[in-house]
Each structure stands twice: as C-alpha cells, then as structure tokens.
Coordinates of C-alpha atoms and ligand atoms in Angstrom, one line a residue:
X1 CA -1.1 -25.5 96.6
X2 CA 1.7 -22.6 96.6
X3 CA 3.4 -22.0 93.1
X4 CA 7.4 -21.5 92.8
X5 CA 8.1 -19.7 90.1
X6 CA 10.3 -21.9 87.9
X7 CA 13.8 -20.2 88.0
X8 CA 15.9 -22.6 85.6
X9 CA 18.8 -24.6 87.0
X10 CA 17.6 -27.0 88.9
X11 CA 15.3 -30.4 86.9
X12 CA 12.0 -30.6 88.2
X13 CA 9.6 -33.3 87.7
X14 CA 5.5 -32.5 88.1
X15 CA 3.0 -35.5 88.6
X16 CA 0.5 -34.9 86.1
X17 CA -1.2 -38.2 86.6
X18 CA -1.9 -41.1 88.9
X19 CA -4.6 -43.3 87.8
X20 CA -4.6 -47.1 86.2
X21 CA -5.4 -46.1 82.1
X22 CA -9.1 -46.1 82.4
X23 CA -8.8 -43.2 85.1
X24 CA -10.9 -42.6 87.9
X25 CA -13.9 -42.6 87.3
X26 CA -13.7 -44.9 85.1
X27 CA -15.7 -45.3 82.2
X28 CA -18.7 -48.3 82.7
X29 CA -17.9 -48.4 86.1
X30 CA -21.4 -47.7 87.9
X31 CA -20.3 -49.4 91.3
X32 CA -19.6 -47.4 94.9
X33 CA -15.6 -47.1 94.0
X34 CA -16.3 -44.7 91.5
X35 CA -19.2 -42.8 93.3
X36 CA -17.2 -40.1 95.1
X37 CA -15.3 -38.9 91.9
X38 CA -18.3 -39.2 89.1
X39 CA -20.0 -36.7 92.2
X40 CA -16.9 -34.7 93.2
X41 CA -15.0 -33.5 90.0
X42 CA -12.1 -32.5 92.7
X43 CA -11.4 -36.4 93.4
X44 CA -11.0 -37.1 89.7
X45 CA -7.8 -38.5 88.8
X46 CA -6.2 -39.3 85.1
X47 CA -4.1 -42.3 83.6
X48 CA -0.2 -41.9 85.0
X49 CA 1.9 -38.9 83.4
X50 CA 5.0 -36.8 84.5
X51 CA 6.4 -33.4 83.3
X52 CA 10.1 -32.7 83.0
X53 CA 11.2 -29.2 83.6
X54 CA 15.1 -29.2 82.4
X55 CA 18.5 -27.0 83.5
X56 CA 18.0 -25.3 80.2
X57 CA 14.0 -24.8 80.6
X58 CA 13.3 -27.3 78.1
X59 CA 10.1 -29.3 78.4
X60 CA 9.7 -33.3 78.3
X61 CA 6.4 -35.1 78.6
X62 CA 6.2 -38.8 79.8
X63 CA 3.0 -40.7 78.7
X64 CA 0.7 -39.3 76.2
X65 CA -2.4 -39.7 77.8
X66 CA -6.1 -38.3 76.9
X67 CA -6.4 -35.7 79.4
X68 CA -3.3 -33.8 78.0
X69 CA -5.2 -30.5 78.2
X70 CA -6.0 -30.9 81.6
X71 CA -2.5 -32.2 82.3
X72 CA -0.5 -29.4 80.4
X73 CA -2.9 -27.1 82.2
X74 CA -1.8 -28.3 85.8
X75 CA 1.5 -28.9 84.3
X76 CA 1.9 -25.0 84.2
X77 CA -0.1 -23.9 86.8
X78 CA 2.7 -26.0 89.1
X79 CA 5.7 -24.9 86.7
X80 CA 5.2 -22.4 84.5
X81 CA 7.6 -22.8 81.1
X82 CA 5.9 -21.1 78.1
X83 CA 7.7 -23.4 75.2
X84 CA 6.3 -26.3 73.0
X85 CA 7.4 -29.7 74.3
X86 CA 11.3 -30.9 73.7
X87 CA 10.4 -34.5 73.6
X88 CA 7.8 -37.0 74.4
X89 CA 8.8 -40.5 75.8
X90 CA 6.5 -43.3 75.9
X91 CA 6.9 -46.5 78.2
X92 CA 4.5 -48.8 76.2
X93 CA 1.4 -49.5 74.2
X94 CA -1.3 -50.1 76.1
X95 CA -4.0 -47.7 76.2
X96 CA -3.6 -44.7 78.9
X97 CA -0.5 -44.2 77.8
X98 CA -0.5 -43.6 74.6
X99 CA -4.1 -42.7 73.2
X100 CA -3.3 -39.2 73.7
X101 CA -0.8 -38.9 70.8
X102 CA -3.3 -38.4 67.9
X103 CA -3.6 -35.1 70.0
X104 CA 0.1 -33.8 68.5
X105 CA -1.8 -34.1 65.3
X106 CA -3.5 -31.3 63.1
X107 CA -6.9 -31.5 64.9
X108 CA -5.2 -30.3 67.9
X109 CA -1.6 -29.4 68.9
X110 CA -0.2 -29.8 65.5
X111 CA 3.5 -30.2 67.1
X112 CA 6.5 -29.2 64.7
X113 CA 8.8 -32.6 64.3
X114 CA 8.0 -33.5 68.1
X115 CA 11.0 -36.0 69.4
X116 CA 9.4 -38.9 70.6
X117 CA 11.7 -41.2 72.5
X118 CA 10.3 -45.4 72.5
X119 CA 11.5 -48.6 72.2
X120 CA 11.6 -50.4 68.6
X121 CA 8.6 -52.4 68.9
X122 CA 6.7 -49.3 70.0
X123 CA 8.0 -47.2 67.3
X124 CA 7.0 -50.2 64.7
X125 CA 3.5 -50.2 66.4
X126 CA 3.3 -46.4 65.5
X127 CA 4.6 -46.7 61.8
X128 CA 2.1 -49.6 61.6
X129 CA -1.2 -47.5 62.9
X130 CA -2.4 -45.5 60.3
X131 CA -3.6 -42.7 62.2
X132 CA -0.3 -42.4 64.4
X133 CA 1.5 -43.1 61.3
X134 CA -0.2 -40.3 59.7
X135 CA 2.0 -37.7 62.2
X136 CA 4.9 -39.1 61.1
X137 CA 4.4 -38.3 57.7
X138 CA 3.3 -35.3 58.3
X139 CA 6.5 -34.2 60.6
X140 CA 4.2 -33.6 63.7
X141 CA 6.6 -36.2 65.4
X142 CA 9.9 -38.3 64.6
X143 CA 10.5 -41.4 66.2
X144 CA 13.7 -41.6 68.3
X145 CA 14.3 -45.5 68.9
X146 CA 16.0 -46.4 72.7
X147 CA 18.1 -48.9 71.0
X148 CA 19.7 -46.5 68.3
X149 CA 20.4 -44.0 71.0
X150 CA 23.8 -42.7 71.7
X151 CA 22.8 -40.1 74.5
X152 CA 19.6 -40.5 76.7
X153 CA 19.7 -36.6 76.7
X154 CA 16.9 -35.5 75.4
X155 CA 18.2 -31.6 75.2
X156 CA 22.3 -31.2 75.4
X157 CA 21.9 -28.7 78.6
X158 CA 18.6 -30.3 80.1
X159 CA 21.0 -31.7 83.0
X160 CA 19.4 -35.3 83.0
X161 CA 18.9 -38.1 81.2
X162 CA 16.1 -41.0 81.1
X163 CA 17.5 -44.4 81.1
X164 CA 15.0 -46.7 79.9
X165 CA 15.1 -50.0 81.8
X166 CA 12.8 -53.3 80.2
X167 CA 10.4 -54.8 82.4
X168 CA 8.4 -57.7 81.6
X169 CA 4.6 -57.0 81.3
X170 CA 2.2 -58.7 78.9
X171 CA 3.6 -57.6 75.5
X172 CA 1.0 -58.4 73.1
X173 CA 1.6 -54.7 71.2
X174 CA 5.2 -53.7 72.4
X175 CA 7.4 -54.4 74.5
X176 CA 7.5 -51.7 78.0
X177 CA 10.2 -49.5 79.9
X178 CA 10.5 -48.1 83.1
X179 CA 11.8 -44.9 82.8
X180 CA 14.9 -43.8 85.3
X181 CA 15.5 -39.9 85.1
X182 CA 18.4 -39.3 86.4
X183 CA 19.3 -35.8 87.4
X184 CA 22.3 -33.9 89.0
X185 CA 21.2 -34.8 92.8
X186 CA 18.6 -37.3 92.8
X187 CA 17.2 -40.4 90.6
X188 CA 13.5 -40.9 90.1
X189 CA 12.5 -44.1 89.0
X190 CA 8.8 -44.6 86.9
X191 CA 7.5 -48.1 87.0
X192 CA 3.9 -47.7 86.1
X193 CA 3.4 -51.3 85.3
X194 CA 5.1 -54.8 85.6
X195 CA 3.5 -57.9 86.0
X196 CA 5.1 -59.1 89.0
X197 CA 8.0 -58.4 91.2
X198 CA 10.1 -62.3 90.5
X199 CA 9.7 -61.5 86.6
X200 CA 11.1 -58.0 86.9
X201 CA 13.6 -58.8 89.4
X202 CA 14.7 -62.0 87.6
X203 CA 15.0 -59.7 84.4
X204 CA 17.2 -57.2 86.2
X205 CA 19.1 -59.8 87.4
X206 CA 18.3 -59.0 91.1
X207 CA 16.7 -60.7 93.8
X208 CA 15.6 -58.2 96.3
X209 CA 13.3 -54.7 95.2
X210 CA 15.8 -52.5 97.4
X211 CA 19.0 -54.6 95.8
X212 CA 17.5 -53.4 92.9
X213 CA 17.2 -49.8 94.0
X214 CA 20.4 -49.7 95.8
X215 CA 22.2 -50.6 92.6
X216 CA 20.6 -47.8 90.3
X217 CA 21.0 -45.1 93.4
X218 CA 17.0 -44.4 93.3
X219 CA 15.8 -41.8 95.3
X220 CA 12.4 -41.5 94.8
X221 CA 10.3 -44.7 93.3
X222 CA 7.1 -44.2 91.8
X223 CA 5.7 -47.7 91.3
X224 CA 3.0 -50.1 90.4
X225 CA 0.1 -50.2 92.5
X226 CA -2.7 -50.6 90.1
X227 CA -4.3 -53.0 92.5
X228 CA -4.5 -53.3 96.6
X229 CA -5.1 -57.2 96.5
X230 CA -6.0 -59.7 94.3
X231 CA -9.7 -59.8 95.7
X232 CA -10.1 -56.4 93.0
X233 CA -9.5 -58.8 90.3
X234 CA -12.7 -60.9 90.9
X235 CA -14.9 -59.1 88.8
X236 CA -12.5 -59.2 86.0
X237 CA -10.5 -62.1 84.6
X238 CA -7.7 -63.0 86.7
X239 CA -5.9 -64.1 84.2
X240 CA -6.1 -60.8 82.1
X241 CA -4.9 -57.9 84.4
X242 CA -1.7 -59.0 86.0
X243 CA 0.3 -56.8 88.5
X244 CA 2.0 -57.3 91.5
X245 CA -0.9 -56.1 94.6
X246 CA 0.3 -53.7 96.7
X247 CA -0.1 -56.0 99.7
X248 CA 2.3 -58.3 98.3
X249 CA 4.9 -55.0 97.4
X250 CA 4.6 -53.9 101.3
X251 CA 5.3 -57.8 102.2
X252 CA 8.6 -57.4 100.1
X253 CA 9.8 -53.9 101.1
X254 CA 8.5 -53.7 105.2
X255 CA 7.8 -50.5 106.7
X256 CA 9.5 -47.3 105.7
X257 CA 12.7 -47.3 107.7
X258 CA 15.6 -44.0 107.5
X259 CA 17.2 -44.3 104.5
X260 CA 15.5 -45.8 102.5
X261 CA 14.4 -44.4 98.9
X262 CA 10.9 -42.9 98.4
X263 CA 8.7 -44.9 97.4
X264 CA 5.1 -43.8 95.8
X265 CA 2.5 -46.2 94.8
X266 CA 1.1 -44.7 90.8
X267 CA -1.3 -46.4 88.1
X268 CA -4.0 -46.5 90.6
X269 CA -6.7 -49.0 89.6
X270 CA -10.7 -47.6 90.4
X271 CA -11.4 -50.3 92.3
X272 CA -8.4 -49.2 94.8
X273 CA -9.2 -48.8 98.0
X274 CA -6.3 -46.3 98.1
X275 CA -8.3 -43.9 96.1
X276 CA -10.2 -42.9 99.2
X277 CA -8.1 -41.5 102.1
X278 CA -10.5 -42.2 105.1
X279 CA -10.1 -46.1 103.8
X280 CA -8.6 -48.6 106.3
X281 CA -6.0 -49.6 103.8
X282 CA -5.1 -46.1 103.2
X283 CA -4.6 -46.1 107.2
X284 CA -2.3 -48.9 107.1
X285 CA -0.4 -47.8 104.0
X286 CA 0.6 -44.4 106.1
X287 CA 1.4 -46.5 108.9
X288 CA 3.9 -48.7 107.5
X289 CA 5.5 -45.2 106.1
X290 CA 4.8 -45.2 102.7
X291 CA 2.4 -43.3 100.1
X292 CA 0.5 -42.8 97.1
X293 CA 1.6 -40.8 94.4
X294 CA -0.4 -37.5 93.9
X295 CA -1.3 -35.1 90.9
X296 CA 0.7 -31.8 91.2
X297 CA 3.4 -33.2 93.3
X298 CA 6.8 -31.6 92.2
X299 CA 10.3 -33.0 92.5
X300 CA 13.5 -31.7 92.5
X301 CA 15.8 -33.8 91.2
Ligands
ZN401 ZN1 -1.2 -49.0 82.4
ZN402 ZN1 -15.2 -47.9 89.8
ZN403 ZN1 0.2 -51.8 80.8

C-alpha cells in the first residue's frame, strides 16, 4: 500500500477495522471459517473502527475497540498525524466497540480529559461501570452527551461534523447511532449494526434504503453485513443475533448502477463467507458492483 503524506486541508477518514466484535478469528471458533486467519496472521481482521484526520490535523477515533494498538499503528502508517486523539465517539454498547476504552486509562494510554462523544444512555452505562467510571474521575475522559450538543464539531477548524442518526438494534445496555461524517465534499455514512432494514427505515421515516441516502446526500455507505444469510445463524440462536443478511440488502438495493452512492459491506461476522475472496458469494457480490469494506482504506471526504 503507497502512503500520502498527510498535507492538512482536506478530511480524511482511514478504515481501521472491519470485523463483527469478536473479530476474525474469532475467539472459540475452532471451525474451517476461521482456519485461514488463525494460520495466516495477514488475513486477520479486527472489530469495526474508523480514524478521522481533520482540516486542522486534529484526530478523532470512532469505536474503541481492543486492538487499538494495532489500529493506531495502521492508523499512522496510512496517515501519519503525531498528536493525542481530539475526541472519541462511540455508536453503542455492545462489546467490540467499546471494550477498548479501559485502554485511555492509567494502565495504558492515560489520555488527558479525552472528549468522548455518546448518546445519554451510553454515557449513563459508563458513569454506571465502575471501571469506565473510574476514567471519568480521574479526567482521562469527559463525557460529551449527543443530546446536550449544540455543534457536532468536534474541533472548531476540523471541517466536518458527525451527525449521529438512532437506529433500532437490540438495546438491552444503550441505545445505538449511526454515525454520518459529513465533510466539505462528500458524506460517509457508518452503520455498523441495525437489526433490520423495515425497523430502521420505519424509524427514519423512509421507505426505501436509497430514499434514505438520497435525503442525507451519502456518498459513501459503510453498512451492516455481519452476516451473508440467515443459514450462519444456525449454529447460534436465531433469535439472539439479529441483522439484516446481506442477501436480503443486495435484494433491496440491485446491482450497482452510475450514480449511485458507495456502498461497503463492515461488521463482518467469521462465519462470512465474504471473509474469503475466492468464495462464490464474494464472486457474486463483485458482480452485482458492490464491495466489502477493507482495513487501511482511506477516504477523502
Ligand atoms: Zn457490533
Ligand atoms: Zn470461525
Ligand atoms: Zn451491536
């Protein structure tokens, strides 16, 4: 991969992860799906993350995930910025996307007053967890509620802002946002998970995907595709792990016609086929025009 270095201006936003919270490989997983990557460390992916490069240089972290290291690493291999993070911003609670934040703590990064942008029942699921709690007291991090927001600016010159947008998805911790970053050219929407496409388009108010995307001038989609069917589900209970199936998504949106936005399939499950490019479904996927997201993609929004 050829490195550009950063030159300010322009926002840039680095893929720093792909994979469903558990990663890939995934941990207890001894089956055939995870074979290639517990043998090749190169296929390895980690739970979904992005890095915001600001106008102003500033720094903004979505997802605070386990492999932070490894992410910050690729994160400056791609787009080098030597600065502590500006603000962290967190879609919701469940696992991958948040069990790296004890890292911001002493034992590790020990981050000065870190902004960390979430929604109020996040930020109550923080104040209420002793050991995330803990960094508040402390002043590794302040808590920057969506709803008390005036600007969604996280620096004044960072020439964006992140508009978070509710989705339904099982809420038994918090409640969870997509994030929309909207920068001077382009919009990039992050829709790691949902639970299906009539609840979130019924809570949008919308009835078709591109309606949707029309309306909020998105660009460049990176959405749920934790799981190419439903037959990945057998193993597990059904009624558990709910997302929309990307066969269902490509039945909604058609093949990739001109003009149309960008769309990237993120939050890969390891049981998705689409972790393996000589798979048939990974055929049919570039076929209908679309792709999956990938670690160390940049955009320039
Ligand atoms: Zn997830
Ligand atoms: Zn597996
Ligand atoms: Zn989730």
């Amino acid at each position: 991969m050829s490195v550009t270095p950063y030159m300010g201006r322009d926002v840039r936003v680095t893929v720093l992860g792909v994979s469903q919270d558990g990663g890939f490989p995934q941990a207890g997983c001894g089956e055939d799906c995870c074979k290639p990557a517990r043998e090749n460390s190169s296929l390895r992916k980690h739970p979904v993350s992005l890095g915001i490069v600001g106008a102003d240089s500033s720094t903004h972290l979505i997802e605070a995930t386990r492999d932070l290291a490894w992410q910050l690493n690729l994160w400056n291999s791609m787009d080098p910025v030597e600065r502590p993070l500006d603000s962290l911003w967190i879609t919701h609670s469940h696992h991958g996307h948040i069990d790296g934040l004890g890292l911001f703590g002493r034992e590790v990064i020990n981050s000065d007053n870190l902004q960390v942008n979430c929604s109020k029942s996040l930020s109550k699921l923080i104040e209420n967890t002793p050991n995330w709690n803990l960094l508040v007291k402390l002043k590794n991090i302040y808590l920057n509620e969506f709803e008390n927001l005036k600007s969604h600016t996280p620096t004044p010159n960072c020439g964006f802002s992140i508009k978070p947008i509710q989705v339904p998805h099982r809420a038994e911790l918090s409640d969870m946002h997509a994030f929309l970053i909207q920068g001077p050219n382009k919009n990039l929407l992050f829709l790691p998970d949902h639970d299906s496409w009539e609840n979130t388009l019924k809570f949008v108010n919308k009835t078709e995907i591109f309606e949707w995307f029309d309306d909020e001038n998105i660009d460049i989609a990176l959405i749920d595709g934790t799981f190419w069917s439903s037959n990945e589900l057998k193993q597990r209970n059904q009624k558990v792990v709910i997302h929309p199936p990307i066969v269902e998504t490509l039945q909604l949106i058609g093949e990739k016609k001109e003009g149309m936005p960008e769309i990237k399939f993120t939050h890969l499950n390891h049981t998705n086929p689409l972790n393996h490019e000589d798979s048939n479904e990974y055929s049919i996927l570039k076929k209908m025009g679309w792709s999956i997201s990938k670690e160390g993609e940049i955009y320039t929004l």
